[in-house]
PDB file of C-alpha atoms in Angstrom:
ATOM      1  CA  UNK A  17     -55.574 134.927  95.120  1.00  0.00           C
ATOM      2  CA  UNK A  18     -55.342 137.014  92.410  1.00  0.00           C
ATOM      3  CA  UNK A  19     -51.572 135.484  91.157  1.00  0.00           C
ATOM      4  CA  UNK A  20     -53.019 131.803  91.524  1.00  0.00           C
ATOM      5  CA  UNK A  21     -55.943 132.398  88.982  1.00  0.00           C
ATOM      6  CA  UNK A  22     -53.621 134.046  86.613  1.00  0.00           C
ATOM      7  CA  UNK A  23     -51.121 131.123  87.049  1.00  0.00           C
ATOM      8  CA  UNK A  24     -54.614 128.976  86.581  1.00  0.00           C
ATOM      9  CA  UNK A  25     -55.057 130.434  83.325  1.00  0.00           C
ATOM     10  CA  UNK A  26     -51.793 130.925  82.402  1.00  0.00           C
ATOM     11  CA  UNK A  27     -51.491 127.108  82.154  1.00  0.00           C
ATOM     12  CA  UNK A  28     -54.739 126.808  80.742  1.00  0.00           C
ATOM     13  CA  UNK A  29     -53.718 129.166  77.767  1.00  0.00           C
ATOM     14  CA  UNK A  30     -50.232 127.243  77.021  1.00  0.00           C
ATOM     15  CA  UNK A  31     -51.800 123.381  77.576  1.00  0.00           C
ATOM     16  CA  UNK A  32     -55.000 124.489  74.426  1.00  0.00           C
ATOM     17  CA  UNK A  33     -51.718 126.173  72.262  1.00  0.00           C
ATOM     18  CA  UNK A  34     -49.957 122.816  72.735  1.00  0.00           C
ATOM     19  CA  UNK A  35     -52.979 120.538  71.991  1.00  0.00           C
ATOM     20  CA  UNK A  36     -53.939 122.398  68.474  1.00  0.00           C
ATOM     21  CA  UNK A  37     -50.877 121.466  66.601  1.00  0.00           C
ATOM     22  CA  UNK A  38     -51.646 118.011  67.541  1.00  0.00           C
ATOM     23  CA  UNK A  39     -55.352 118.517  66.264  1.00  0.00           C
ATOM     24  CA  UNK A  40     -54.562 120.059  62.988  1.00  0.00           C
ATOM     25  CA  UNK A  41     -52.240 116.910  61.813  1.00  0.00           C
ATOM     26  CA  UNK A  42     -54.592 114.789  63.386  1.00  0.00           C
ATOM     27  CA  UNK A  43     -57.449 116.036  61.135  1.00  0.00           C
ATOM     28  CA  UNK A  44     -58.594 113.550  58.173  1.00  0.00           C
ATOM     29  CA  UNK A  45     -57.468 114.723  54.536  1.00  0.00           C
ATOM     30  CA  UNK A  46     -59.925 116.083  52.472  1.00  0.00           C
ATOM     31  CA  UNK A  47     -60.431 113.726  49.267  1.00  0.00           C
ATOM     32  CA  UNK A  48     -61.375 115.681  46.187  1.00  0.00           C
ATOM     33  CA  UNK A  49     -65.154 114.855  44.435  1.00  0.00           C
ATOM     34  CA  UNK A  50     -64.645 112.555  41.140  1.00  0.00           C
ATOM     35  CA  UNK A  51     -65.684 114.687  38.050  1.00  0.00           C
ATOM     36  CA  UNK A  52     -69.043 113.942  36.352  1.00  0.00           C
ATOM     37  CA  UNK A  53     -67.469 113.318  33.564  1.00  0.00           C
ATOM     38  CA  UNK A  54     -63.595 112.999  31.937  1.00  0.00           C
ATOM     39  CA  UNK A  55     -62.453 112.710  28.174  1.00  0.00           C
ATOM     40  CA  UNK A  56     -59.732 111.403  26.795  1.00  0.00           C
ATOM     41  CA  UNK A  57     -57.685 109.757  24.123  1.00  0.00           C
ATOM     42  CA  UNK A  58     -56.035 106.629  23.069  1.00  0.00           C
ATOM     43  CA  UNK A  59     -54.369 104.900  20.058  1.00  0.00           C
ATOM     44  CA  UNK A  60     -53.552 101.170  19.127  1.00  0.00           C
ATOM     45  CA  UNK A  61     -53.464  98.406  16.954  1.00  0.00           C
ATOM     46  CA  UNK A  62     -55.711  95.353  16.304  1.00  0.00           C
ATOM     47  CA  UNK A  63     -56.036  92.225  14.127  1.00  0.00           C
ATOM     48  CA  UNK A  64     -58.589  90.727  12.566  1.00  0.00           C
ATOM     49  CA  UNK A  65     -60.128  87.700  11.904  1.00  0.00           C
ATOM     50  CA  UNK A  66     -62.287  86.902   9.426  1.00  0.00           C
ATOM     51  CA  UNK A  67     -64.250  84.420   9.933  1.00  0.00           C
ATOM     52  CA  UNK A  68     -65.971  82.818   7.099  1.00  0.00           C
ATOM     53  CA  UNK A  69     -68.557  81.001   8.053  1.00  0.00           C
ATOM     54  CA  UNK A  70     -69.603  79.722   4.429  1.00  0.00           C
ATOM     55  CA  UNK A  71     -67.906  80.009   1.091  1.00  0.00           C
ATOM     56  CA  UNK A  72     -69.899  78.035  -2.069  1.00  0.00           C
ATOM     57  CA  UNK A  73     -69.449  78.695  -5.713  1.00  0.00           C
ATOM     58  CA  UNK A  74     -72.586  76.844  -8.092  1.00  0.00           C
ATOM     59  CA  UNK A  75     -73.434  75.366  -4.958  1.00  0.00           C
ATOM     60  CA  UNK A  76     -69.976  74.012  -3.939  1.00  0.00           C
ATOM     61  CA  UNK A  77     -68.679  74.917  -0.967  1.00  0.00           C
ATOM     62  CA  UNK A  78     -64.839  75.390  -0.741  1.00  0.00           C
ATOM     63  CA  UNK A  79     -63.291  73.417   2.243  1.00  0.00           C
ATOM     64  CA  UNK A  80     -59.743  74.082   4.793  1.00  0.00           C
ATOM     65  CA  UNK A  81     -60.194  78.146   4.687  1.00  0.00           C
ATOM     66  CA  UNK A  82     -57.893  79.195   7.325  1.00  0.00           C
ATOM     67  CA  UNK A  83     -57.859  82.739   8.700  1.00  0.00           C
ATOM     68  CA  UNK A  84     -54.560  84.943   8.545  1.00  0.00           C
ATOM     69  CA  UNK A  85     -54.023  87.713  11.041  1.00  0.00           C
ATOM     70  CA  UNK A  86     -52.994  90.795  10.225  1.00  0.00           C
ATOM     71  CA  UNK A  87     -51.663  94.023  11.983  1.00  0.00           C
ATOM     72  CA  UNK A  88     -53.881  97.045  11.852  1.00  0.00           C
ATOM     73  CA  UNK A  89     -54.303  99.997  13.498  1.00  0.00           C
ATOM     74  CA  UNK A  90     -56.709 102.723  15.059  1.00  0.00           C
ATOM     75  CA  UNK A  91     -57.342 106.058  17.185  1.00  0.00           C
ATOM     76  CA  UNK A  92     -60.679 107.250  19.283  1.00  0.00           C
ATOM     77  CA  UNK A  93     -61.460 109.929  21.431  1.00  0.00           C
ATOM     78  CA  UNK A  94     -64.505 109.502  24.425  1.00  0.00           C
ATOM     79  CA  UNK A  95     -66.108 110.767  27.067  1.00  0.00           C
ATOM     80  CA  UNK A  96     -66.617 109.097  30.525  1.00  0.00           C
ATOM     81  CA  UNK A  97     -69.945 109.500  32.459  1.00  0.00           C
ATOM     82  CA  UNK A  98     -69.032 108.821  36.134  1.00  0.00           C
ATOM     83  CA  UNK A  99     -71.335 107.434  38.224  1.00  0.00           C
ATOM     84  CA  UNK A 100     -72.346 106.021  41.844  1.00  0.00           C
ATOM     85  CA  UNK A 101     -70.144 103.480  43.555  1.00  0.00           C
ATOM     86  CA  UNK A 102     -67.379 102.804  40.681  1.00  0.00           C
ATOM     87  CA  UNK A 103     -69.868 102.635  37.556  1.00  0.00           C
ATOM     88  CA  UNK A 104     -69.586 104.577  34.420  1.00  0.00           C
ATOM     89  CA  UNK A 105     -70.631 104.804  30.913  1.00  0.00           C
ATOM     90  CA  UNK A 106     -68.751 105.475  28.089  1.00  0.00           C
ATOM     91  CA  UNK A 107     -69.294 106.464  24.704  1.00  0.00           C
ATOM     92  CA  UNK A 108     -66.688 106.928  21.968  1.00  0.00           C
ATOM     93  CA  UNK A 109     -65.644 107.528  18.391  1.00  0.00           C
ATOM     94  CA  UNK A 110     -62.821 105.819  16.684  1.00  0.00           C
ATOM     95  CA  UNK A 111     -60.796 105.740  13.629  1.00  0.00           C
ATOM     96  CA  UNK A 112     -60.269 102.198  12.333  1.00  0.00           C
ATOM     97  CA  UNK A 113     -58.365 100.286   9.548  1.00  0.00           C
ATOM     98  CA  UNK A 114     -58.647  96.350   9.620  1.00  0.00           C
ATOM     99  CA  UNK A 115     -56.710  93.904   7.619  1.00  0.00           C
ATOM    100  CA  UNK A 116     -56.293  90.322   7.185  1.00  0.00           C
ATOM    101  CA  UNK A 117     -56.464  87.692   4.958  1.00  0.00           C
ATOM    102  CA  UNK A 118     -58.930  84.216   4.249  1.00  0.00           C
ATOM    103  CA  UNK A 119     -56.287  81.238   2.284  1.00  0.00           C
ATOM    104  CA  UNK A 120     -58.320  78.221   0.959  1.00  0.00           C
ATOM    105  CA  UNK A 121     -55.757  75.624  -0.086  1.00  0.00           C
ATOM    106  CA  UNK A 122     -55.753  73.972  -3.130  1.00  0.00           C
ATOM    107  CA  UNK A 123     -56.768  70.084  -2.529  1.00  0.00           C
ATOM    108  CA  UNK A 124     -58.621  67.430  -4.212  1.00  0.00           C
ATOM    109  CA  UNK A 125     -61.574  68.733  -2.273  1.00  0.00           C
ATOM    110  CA  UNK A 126     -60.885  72.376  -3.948  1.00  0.00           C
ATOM    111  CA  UNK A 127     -59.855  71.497  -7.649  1.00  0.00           C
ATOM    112  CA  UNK A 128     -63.167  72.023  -9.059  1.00  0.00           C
ATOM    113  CA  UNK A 129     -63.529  75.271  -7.660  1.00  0.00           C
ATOM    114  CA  UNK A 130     -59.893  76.834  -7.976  1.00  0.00           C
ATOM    115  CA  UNK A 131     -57.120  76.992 -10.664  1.00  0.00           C
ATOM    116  CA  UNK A 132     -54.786  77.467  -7.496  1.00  0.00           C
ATOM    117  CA  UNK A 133     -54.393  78.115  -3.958  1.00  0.00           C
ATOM    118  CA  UNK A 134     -57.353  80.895  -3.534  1.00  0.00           C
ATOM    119  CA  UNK A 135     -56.701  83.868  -1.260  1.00  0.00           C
ATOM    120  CA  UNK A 136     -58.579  86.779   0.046  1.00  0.00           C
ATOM    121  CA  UNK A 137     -56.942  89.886   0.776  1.00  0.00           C
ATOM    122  CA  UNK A 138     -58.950  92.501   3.302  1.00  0.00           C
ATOM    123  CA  UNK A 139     -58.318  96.344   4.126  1.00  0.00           C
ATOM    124  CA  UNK A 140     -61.473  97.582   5.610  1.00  0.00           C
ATOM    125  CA  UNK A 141     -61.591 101.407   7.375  1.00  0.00           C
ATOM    126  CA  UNK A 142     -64.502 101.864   9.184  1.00  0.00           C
ATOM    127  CA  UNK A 143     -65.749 104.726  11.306  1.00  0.00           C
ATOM    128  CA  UNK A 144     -66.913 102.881  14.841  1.00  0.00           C
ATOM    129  CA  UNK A 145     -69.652 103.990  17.831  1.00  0.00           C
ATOM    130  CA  UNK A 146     -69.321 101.700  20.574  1.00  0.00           C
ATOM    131  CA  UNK A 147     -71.261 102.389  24.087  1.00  0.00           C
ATOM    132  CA  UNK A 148     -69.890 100.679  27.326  1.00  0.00           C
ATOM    133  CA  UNK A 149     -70.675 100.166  30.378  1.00  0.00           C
ATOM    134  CA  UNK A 150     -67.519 100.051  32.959  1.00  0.00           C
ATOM    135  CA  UNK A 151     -66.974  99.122  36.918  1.00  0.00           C
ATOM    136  CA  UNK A 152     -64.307  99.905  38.213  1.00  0.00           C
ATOM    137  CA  UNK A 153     -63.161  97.120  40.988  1.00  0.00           C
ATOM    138  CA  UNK A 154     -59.511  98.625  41.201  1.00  0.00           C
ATOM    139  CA  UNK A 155     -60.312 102.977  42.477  1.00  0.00           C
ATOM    140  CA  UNK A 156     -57.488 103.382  45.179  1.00  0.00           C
ATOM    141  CA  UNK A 157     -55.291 106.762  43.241  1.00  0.00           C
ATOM    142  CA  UNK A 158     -53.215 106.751  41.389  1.00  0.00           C
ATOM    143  CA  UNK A 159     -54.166 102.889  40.692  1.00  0.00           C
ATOM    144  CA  UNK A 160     -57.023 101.608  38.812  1.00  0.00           C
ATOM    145  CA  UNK A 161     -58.586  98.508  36.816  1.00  0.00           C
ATOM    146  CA  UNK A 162     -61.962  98.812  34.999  1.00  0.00           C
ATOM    147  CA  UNK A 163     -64.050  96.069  33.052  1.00  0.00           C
ATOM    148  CA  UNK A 164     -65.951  96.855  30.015  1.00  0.00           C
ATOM    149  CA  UNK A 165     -68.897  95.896  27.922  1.00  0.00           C
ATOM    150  CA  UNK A 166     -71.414  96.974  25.468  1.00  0.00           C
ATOM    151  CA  UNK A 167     -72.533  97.160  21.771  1.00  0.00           C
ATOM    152  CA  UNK A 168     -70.723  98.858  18.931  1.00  0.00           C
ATOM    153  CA  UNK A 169     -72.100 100.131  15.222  1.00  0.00           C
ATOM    154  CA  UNK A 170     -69.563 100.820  12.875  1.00  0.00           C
ATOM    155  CA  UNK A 171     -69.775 102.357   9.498  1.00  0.00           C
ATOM    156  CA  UNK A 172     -67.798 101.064   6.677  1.00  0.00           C
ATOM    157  CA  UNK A 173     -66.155 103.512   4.113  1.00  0.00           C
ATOM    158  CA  UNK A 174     -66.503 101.793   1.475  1.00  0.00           C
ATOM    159  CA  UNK A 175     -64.153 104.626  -0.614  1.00  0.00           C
ATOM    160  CA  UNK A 176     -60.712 103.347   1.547  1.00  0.00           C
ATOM    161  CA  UNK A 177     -62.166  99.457   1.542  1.00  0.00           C
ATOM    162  CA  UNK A 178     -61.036  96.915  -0.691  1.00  0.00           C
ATOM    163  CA  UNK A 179     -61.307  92.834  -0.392  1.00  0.00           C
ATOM    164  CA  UNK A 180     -58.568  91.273  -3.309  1.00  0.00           C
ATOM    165  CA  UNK A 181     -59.463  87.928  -4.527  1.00  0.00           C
ATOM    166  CA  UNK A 182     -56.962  85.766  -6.150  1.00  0.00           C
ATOM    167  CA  UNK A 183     -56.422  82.313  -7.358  1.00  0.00           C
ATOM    168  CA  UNK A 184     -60.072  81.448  -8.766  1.00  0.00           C
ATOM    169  CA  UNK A 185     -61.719  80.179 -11.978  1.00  0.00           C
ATOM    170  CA  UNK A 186     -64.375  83.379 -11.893  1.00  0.00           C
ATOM    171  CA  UNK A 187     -62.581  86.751 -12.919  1.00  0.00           C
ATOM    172  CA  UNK A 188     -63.367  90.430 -11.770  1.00  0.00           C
ATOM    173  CA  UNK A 189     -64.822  88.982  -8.426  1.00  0.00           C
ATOM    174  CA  UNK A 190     -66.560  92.322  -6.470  1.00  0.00           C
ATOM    175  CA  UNK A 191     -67.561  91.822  -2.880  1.00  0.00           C
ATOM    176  CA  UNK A 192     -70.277  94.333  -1.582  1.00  0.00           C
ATOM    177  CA  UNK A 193     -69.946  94.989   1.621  1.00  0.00           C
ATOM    178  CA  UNK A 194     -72.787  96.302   3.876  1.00  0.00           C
ATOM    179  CA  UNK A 195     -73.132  99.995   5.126  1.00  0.00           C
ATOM    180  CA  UNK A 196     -73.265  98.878   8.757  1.00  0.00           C
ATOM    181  CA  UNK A 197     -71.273  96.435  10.839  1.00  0.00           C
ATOM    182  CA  UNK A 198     -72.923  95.514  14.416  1.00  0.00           C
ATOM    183  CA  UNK A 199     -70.491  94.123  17.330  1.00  0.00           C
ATOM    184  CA  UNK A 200     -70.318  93.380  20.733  1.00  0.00           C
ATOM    185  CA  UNK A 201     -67.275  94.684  23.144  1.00  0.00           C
ATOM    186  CA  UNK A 202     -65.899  93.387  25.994  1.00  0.00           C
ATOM    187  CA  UNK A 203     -62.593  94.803  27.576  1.00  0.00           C
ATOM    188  CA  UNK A 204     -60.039  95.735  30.648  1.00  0.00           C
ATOM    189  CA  UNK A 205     -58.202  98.816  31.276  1.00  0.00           C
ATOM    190  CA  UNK A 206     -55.562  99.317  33.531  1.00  0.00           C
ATOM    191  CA  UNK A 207     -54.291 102.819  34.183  1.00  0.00           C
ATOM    192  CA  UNK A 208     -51.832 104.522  36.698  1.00  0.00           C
ATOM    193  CA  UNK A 209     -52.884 108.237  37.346  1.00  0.00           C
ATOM    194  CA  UNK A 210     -54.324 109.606  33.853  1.00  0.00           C
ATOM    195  CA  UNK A 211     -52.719 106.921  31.850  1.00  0.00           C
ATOM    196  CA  UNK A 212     -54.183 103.465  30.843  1.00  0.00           C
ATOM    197  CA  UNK A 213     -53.856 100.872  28.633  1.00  0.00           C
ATOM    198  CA  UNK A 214     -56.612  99.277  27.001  1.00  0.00           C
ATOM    199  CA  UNK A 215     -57.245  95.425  25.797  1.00  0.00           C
ATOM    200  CA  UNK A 216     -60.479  95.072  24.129  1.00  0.00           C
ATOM    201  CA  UNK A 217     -62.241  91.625  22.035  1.00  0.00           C
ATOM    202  CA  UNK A 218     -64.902  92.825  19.525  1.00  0.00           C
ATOM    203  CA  UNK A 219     -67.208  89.807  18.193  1.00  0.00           C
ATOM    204  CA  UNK A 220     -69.263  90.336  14.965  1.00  0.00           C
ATOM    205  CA  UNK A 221     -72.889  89.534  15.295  1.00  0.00           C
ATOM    206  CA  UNK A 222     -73.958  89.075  11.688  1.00  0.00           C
ATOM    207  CA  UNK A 223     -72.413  88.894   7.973  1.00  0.00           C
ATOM    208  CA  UNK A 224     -70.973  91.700   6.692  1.00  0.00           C
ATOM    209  CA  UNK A 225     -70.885  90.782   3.150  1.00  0.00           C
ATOM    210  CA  UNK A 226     -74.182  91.837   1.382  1.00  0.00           C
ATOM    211  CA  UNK A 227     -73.301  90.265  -2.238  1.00  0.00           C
ATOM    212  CA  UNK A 228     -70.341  88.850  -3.874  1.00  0.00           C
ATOM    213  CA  UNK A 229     -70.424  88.859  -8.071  1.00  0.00           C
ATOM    214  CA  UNK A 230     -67.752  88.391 -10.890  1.00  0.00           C
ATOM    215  CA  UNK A 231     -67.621  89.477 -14.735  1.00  0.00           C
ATOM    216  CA  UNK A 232     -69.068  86.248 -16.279  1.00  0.00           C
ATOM    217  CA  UNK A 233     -68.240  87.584 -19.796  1.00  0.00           C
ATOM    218  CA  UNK A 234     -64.466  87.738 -19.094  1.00  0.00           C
ATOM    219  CA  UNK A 235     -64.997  84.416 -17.169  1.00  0.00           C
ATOM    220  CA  UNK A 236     -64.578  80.831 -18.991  1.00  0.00           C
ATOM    221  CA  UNK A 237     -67.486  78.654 -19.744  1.00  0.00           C
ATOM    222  CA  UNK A 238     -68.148  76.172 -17.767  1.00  0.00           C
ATOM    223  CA  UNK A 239     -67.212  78.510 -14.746  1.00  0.00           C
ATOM    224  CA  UNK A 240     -69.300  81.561 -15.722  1.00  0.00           C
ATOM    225  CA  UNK A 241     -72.596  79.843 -15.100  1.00  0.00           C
ATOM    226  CA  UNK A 242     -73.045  79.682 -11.392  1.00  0.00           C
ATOM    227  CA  UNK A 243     -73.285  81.739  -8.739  1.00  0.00           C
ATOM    228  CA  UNK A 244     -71.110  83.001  -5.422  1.00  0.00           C
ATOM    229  CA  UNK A 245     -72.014  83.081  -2.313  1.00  0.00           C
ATOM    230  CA  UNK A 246     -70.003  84.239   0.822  1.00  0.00           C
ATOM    231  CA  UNK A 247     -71.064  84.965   4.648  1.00  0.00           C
ATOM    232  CA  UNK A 248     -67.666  85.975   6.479  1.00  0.00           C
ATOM    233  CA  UNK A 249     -67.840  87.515  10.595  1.00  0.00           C
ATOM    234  CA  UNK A 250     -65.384  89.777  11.774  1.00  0.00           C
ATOM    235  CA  UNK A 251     -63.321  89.526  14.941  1.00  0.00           C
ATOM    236  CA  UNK A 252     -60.974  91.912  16.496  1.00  0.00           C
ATOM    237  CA  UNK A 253     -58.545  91.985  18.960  1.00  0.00           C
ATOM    238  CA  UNK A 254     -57.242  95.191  20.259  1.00  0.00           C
ATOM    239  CA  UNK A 255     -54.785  96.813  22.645  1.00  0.00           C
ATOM    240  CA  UNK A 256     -54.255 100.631  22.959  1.00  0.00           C
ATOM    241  CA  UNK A 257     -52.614 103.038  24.820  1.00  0.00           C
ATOM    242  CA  UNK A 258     -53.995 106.320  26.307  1.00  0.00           C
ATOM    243  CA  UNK A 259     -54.450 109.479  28.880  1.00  0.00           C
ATOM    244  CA  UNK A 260     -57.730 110.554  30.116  1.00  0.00           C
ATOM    245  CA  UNK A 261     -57.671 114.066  31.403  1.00  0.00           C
TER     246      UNK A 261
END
């Protein structure tokens, strides 16, 4: 009696050592907690379009301005808030230096207002805050996709800014921008593991021109009577590179 319990529980013993192998690789992975929050870093370029809505000199308005894009460039750091069920907000600070160029032709239309084909040369660095909310509809590691959106102030330094103008009756025109520029931001990242790239579309919401004057003593008479007037948007396009840690 005694030998068939221990051959009972022999067997007992050696089927439960056979079945917890099979348990343990059976057993679910454990899937690590997103942070609360990450930072990170990225770096681009952009080009800008400036849109001018309204150009009039003595009341005149110039006709056929066409935009010119140019290649700038720009670097940020942020931090991003992770929330509930893919959502997150994310605020940044970025380094920015925007060119590009405004060409008004020199037609029948334009004589009266030009001595020659009139251009407008732009270098603006600015110092930018945009806030965004993001959703992330691609989360499945090491891939992701995120959508983006929200407002942006930016702060024009005015020191490393500069808008050339060229090809008009007035001399010594000055163009005073305004402290502030206000945008909206839409965008889509795309990022395997830590690193993403980044296309953004940034539309002005008001003029950033505050007042445009010339020197109307070094300016010929008739010309050196009237006034300018400008209201110009700015656009940008952007695509960056970056790692968030």
């Amino acid at each position: 009696m005694r030998r068939r319990i221990a051959i009972v529980l022999t067997g007992i013993w050696l089927l439960a050592a056979g079945t917890l192998p099979a348990q343990n690789t059976s057993a679910p992975m454990v899937t690590l907690r997103q942070p609360v929050a990450n930072i990170g870093v990225r770096a681009g370029f952009n080009s800008s379009m400036f849109f001018t809505d309204r150009f009039s000199i003595s009341g005149k308005e110039l006709e056929d301005m066409q935009n010119n894009y140019k290649v700038g460039y720009f670097a940020s750091v942020f931090c991003r808030f992770n929330m509930k069920k893919h959502h997150f907000i994310q605020p940044e600070l970025s380094y920015n230096v925007l060119q590009g160029s405004v060409s008004i032709p020199y037609t029948l239309a334009n004589s009266e207002l030009l001595k020659e084909s009139g251009l407008i040369k732009s270098r603006i660095t600015t110092f930018d805050i945009p806030l965004l909310y993001g959703y992330k509809f691609i989360d499945v590691h090491p891939y992701g996709m995120a959508f983006m959106a929200g407002p942006k102030v930016s702060w024009i330094w005015k020191a490393h800014s500069r808008n050339e103008y060229s090809g008009f009756l007035q001399e010594g025109i000055t163009e005073e921008m305004e402290s502030f520029r206000y945008s909206a931001v839409v965008g889509l990242a795309v990022n395997l593991s830590n690193i993403f790239i980044d296309f953004r579309y940034e539309v002005g919401l008001h003029n950033f021109t505050e007042s445009i004057i010339y020197d109307k003593a070094a300016t010929e008479p008739p010309y050196n009577e009237g006034e300018m007037a400008i209201k110009r948007r700015l656009n940008v396009l952007s695509f960056s590179v970056g790692v968030i840690f």
